Amino acid sequence: MDVQLSPDKEARLQDVASRTGRDAAQLVAEAVDRMLEYDARFVEAVEEGRAAARRGELLEHDEVVSRIEGMFQS
């Protein structure tokens, strides 16, 4: 597979690779792995939420706000 990057992105990637002593292709492969893992977790979380909603397990707005605020206070 070939991936086309803008000259700026390619230069930035090469900079990270040289600063970390790693190969640019390895960095790209690791970034794709992280993106795919994130996407899989996101889809799973959405499906869990949809299943909870079908079961009637819904939260009130205030509870959602409270939970989100709690996530950022730690």
GROMACS .gro file of C-alpha atoms in nm:
model
   74
    1MET     CA    1   0.000   0.000   0.000
    2ASP     CA    2   0.124   0.347  -0.083
    3VAL     CA    3   0.025   0.649   0.123
    4GLN     CA    4   0.061   0.997  -0.018
    5LEU     CA    5   0.161   1.262   0.234
    6SER     CA    6   0.198   1.633   0.178
    7PRO     CA    7   0.560   1.750   0.180
    8ASP     CA    8   0.499   1.919   0.516
    9LYS     CA    9   0.360   1.603   0.677
   10GLU     CA   10   0.639   1.393   0.534
   11ALA     CA   11   0.899   1.635   0.671
   12ARG     CA   12   0.733   1.633   1.013
   13LEU     CA   13   0.721   1.255   1.011
   14GLN     CA   14   1.089   1.234   0.918
   15ASP     CA   15   1.167   1.481   1.197
   16VAL     CA   16   0.989   1.264   1.455
   17ALA     CA   17   1.158   0.954   1.318
   18SER     CA   18   1.504   1.106   1.342
   19ARG     CA   19   1.442   1.252   1.690
   20THR     CA   20   1.323   0.915   1.820
   21GLY     CA   21   1.572   0.703   1.629
   22ARG     CA   22   1.298   0.510   1.456
   23ASP     CA   23   1.198   0.435   1.101
   24ALA     CA   24   0.926   0.654   0.946
   25ALA     CA   25   0.742   0.349   0.811
   26GLN     CA   26   0.739   0.199   1.161
   27LEU     CA   27   0.590   0.520   1.300
   28VAL     CA   28   0.317   0.516   1.035
   29ALA     CA   29   0.236   0.151   1.106
   30GLU     CA   30   0.213   0.224   1.481
   31ALA     CA   31  -0.011   0.524   1.417
   32VAL     CA   32  -0.244   0.312   1.203
   33ASP     CA   33  -0.251   0.044   1.476
   34ARG     CA   34  -0.350   0.307   1.736
   35MET     CA   35  -0.619   0.450   1.508
   36LEU     CA   36  -0.767   0.107   1.437
   37GLU     CA   37  -0.769   0.018   1.809
   38TYR     CA   38  -0.932   0.351   1.896
   39ASP     CA   39  -1.194   0.300   1.626
   40ALA     CA   40  -1.273  -0.052   1.750
   41ARG     CA   41  -1.312   0.073   2.110
   42PHE     CA   42  -1.531   0.361   1.993
   43VAL     CA   43  -1.762   0.134   1.793
   44GLU     CA   44  -1.785  -0.105   2.089
   45ALA     CA   45  -1.875   0.180   2.326
   46VAL     CA   46  -2.141   0.310   2.088
   47GLU     CA   47  -2.291  -0.037   2.057
   48GLU     CA   48  -2.293  -0.075   2.437
   49GLY     CA   49  -2.471   0.260   2.464
   50ARG     CA   50  -2.727   0.165   2.203
   51ALA     CA   51  -2.793  -0.166   2.379
   52ALA     CA   52  -2.838   0.016   2.711
   53ALA     CA   53  -3.079   0.259   2.547
   54ARG     CA   54  -3.283  -0.029   2.404
   55ARG     CA   55  -3.305  -0.171   2.757
   56GLY     CA   56  -3.427   0.168   2.881
   57GLU     CA   57  -3.108   0.237   3.077
   58LEU     CA   58  -3.088   0.608   3.009
   59LEU     CA   59  -2.927   0.886   3.211
   60GLU     CA   60  -3.077   1.224   3.287
   61HIS     CA   61  -2.893   1.526   3.148
   62ASP     CA   62  -2.766   1.634   3.492
   63GLU     CA   63  -2.612   1.290   3.551
   64VAL     CA   64  -2.433   1.301   3.216
   65VAL     CA   65  -2.295   1.647   3.294
   66SER     CA   66  -2.184   1.534   3.639
   67ARG     CA   67  -2.002   1.232   3.497
   68ILE     CA   68  -1.828   1.437   3.230
   69GLU     CA   69  -1.720   1.699   3.484
   70GLY     CA   70  -1.587   1.420   3.707
   71MET     CA   71  -1.372   1.291   3.422
   72PHE     CA   72  -1.196   1.626   3.392
   73GLN     CA   73  -1.148   1.691   3.764
   74SER     CA   74  -0.904   1.405   3.825
   0.00000   0.00000   0.00000
